[in-house]
mmCIF file of C-alpha atoms in Angstrom:
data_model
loop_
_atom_site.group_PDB
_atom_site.id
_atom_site.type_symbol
_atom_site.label_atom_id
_atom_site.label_comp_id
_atom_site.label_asym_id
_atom_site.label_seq_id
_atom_site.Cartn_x
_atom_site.Cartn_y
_atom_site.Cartn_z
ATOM 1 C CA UNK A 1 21.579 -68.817 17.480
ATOM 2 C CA UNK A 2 22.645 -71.783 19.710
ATOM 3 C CA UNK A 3 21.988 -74.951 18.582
ATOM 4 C CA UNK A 4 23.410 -78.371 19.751
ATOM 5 C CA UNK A 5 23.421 -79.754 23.004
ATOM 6 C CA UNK A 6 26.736 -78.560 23.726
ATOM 7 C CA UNK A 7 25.651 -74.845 22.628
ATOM 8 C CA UNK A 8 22.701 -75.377 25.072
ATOM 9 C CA UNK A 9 24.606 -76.662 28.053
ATOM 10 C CA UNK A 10 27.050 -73.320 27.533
ATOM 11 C CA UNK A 11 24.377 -71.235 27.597
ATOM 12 C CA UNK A 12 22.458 -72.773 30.105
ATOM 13 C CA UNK A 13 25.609 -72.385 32.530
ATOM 14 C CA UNK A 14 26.389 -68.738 31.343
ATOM 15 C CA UNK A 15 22.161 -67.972 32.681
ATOM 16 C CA UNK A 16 23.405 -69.753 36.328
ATOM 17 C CA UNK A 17 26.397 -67.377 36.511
ATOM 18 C CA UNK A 18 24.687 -64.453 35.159
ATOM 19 C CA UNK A 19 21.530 -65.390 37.700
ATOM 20 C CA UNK A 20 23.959 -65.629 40.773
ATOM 21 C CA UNK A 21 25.361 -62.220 40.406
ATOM 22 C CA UNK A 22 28.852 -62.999 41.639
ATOM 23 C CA UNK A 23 30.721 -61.848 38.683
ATOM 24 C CA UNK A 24 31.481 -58.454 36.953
ATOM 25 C CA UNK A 25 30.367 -60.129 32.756
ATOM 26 C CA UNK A 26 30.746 -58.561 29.557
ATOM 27 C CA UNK A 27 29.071 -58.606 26.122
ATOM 28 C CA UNK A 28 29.987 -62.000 25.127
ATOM 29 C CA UNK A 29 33.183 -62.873 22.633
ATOM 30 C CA UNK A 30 32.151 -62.413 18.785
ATOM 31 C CA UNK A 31 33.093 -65.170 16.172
ATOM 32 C CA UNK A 32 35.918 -63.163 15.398
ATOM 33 C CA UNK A 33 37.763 -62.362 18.632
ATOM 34 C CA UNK A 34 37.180 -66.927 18.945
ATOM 35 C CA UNK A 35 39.287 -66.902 16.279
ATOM 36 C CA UNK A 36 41.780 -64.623 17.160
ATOM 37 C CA UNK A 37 42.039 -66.174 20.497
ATOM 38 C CA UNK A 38 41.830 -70.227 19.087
ATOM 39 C CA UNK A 39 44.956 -69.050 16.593
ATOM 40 C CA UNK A 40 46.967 -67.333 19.260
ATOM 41 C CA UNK A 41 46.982 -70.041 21.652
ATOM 42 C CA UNK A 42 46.951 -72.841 19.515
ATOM 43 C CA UNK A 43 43.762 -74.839 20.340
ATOM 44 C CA UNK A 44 39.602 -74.899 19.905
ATOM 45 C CA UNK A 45 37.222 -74.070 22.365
ATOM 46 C CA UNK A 46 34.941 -77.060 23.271
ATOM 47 C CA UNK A 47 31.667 -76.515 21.939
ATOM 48 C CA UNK A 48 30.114 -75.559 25.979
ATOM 49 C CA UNK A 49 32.815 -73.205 26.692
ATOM 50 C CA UNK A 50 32.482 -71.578 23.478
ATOM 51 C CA UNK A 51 28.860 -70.991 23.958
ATOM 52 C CA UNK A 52 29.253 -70.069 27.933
ATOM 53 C CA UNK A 53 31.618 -67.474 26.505
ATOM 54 C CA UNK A 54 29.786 -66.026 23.645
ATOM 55 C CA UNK A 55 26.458 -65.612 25.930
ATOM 56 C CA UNK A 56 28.939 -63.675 28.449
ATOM 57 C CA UNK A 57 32.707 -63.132 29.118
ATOM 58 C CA UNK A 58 32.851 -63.232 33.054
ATOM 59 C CA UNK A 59 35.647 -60.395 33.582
ATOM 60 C CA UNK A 60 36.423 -60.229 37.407
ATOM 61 C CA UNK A 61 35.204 -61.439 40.940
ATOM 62 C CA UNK A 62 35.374 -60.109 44.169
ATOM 63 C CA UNK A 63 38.609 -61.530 45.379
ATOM 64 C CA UNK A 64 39.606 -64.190 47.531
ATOM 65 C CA UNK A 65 42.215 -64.305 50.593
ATOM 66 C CA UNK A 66 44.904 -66.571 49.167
ATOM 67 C CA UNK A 67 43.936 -67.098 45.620
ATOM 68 C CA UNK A 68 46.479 -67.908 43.057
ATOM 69 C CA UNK A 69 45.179 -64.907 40.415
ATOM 70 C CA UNK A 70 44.266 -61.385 41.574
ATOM 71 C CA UNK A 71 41.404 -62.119 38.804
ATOM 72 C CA UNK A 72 40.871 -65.812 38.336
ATOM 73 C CA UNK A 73 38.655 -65.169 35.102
ATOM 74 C CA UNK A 74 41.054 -65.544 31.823
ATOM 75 C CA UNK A 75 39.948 -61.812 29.988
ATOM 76 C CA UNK A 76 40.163 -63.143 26.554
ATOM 77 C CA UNK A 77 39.008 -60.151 25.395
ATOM 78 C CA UNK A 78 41.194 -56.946 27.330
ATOM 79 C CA UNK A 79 43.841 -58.947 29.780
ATOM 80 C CA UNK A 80 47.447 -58.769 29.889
ATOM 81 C CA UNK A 81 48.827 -60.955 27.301
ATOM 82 C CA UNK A 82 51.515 -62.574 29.156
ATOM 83 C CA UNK A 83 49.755 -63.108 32.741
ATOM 84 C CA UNK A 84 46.499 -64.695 29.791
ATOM 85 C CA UNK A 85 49.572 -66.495 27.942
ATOM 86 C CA UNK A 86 50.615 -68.134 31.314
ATOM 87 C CA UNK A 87 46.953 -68.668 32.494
ATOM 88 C CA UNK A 88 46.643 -70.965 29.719
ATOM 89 C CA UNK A 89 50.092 -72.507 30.303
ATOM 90 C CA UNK A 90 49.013 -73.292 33.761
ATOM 91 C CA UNK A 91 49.426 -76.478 34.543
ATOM 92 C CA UNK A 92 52.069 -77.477 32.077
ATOM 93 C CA UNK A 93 54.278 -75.434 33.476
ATOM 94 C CA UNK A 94 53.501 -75.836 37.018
ATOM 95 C CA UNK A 95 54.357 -79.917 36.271
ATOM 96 C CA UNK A 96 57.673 -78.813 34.270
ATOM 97 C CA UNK A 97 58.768 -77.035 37.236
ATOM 98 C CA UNK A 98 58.167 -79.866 39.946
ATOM 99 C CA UNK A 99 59.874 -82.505 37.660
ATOM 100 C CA UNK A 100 63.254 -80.134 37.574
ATOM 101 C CA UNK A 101 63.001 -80.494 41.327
ATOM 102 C CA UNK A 102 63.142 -84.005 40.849
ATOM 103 C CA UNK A 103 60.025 -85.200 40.760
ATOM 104 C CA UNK A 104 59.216 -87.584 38.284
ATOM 105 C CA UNK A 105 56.155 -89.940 36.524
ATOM 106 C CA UNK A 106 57.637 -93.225 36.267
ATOM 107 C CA UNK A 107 54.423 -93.270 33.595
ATOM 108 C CA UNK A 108 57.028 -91.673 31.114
ATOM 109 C CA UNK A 109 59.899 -94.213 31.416
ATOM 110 C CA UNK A 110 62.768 -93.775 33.356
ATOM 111 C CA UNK A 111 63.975 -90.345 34.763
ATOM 112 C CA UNK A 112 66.513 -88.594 31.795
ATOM 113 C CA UNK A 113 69.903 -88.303 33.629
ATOM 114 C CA UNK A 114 69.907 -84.549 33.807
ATOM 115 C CA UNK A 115 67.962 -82.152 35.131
ATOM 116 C CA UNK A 116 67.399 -80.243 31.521
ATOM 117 C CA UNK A 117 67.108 -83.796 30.051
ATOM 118 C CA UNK A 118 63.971 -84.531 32.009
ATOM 119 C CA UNK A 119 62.148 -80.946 31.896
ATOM 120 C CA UNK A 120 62.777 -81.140 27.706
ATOM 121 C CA UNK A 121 61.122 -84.600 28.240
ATOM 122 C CA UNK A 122 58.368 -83.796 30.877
ATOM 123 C CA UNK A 123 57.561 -80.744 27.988
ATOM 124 C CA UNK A 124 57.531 -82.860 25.302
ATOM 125 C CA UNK A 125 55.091 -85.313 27.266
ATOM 126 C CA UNK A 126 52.787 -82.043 27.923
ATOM 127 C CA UNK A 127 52.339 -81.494 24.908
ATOM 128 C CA UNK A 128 51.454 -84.084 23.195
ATOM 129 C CA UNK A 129 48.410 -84.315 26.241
ATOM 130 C CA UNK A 130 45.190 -83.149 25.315
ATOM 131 C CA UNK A 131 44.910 -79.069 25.454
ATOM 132 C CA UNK A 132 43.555 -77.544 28.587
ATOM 133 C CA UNK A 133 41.763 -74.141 28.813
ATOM 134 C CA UNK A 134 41.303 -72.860 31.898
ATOM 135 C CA UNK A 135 37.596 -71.254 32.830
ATOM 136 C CA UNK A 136 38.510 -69.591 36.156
ATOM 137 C CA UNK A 137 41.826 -69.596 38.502
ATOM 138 C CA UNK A 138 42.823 -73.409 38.463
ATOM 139 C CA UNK A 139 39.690 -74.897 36.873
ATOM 140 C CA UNK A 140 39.771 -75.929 33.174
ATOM 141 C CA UNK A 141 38.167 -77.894 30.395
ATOM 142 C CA UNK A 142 39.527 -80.284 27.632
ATOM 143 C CA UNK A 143 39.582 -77.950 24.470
ATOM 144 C CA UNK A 144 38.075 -79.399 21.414
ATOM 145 C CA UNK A 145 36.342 -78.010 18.771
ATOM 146 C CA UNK A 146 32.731 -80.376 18.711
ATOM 147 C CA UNK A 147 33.408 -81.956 22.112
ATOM 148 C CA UNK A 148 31.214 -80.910 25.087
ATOM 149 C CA UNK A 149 29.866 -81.946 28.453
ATOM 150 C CA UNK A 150 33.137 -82.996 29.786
ATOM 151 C CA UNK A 151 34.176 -82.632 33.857
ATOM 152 C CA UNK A 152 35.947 -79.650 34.722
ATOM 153 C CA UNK A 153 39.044 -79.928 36.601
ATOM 154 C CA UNK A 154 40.637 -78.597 39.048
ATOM 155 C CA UNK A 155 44.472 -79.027 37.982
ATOM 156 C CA UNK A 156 47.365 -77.897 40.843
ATOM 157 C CA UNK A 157 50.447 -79.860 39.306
ATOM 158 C CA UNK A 158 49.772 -83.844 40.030
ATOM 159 C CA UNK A 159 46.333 -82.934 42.528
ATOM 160 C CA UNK A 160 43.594 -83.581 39.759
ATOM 161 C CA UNK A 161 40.144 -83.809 40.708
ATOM 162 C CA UNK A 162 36.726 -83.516 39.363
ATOM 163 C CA UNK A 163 35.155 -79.929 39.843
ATOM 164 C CA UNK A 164 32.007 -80.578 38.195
ATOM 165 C CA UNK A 165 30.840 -83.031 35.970
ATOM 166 C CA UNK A 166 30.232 -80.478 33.287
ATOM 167 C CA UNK A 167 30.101 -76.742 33.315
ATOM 168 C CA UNK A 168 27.056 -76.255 34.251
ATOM 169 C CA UNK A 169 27.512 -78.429 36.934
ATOM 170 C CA UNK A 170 30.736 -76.417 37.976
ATOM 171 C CA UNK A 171 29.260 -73.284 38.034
ATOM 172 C CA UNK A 172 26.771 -74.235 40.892
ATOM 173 C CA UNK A 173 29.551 -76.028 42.928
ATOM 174 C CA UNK A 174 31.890 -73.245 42.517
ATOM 175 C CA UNK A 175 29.845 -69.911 43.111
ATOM 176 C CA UNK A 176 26.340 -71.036 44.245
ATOM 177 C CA UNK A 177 26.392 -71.597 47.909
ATOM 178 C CA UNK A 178 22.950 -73.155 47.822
ATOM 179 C CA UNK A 179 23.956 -75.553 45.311
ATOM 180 C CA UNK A 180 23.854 -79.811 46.624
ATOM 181 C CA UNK A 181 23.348 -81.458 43.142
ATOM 182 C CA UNK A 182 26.861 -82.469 42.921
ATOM 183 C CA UNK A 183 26.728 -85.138 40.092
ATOM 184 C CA UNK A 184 28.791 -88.120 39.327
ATOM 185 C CA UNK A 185 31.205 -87.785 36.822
ATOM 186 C CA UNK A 186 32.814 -90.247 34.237
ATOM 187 C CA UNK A 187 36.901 -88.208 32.969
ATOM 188 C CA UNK A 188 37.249 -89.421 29.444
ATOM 189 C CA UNK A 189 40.029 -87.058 28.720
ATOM 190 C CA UNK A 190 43.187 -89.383 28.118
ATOM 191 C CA UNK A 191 46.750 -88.709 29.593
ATOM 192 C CA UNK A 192 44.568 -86.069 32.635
ATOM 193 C CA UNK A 193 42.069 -88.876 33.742
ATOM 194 C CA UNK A 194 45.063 -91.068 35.038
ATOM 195 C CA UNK A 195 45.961 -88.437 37.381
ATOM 196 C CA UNK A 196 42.733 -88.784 39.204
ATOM 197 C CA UNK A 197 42.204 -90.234 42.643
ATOM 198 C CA UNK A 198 41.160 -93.833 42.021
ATOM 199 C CA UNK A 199 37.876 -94.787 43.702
ATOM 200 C CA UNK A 200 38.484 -97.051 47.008
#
């Protein structure tokens, strides 16, 4: 049923999180509810993230002091549209929202004069970036219908860094305490790789 090496890697990490027992998961997501989901949103799953998804859909964790999302697993099946709508819109509109407090990029050009000037113009930067889809609370990969074995992110406005260097990767350095393979990883991803920590 899954063929590719991006199929293989998805499945491969849904087995990890499925073998670790940390997570409530449901019948995976059919071919149909992908599409619903892809035309909804307005982007592609990447071809490991699709797989992970269709082996299992992770639905809810046992919660964490602190944590950003009450359940930091996107239903894509059964959640609240709006709180899945702004899941997805994460990080764009956590940046939107520090640039009308006056931060700025100087990557974009100079600051618009206005405060409405520069969020239209921090929005229209966001979206011409490359779509991100989050896989649980503040962690996402690129989306991409074909692509695979990218790094996933962790993405809190302008802090970027390197979760994993794929998702099967990320899934043992996010729920396996046991885990010490941490791998290198090379962000190809243009526009979110220059918000990386450069290497000293």
């Amino acid at each position: 049923m899954f063929t590719g090496a991006g199929a293989k890697m998805g499945v491969e990490a849904a087995q990890r999180l499925a073998a670790l027992g940390c997570c409530e998961i449901e019948d995976g997501l059919t071919d149909a509810e992908f599409a619903r989901i892809e035309r909804k949103f307005g982007f592609e799953f990447a071809e490991d993230h699709r797989a992970f998804l269709a082996v299992g859909l992770p639905v809810s964790s046992a919660p964490e002091d602190g944590a950003t999302w009450s359940n930091p697993w996107p239903d894509w099946r059964g959640g609240d549209p709006e709180a899945l709508r702004m899941h997805v819109n994460w990080e764009l509109d956590f940046l939107i929202e520090r640039v009308e407090d006056g931060e700025w990029d100087p990557r974009w050009g100079s600051r618009p004069s206005t405060r409405d000037m520069a969020s239209r113009e921090a929005r229209r930067v966001l979206l011409a970036a490359p779509k991100m889809v989050p896989v649980y609370g503040h962690r996402f990969l690129p989306a991409g219908r074909g692509s695979y074995g990218h790094p996933v992110l962790s993405m809190w406005g302008w802090d970027i860094i390197v979760y994993g260097a794929d998702l099967l990767d990320y899934i043992g350095n996010e729920f396996d305490r046991t885990y010490d393979d941490r791998q290198q990883a090379e962000v190809t991803v243009p526009f979110w790789r220059d918000y990386l920590p450069t290497q000293a």
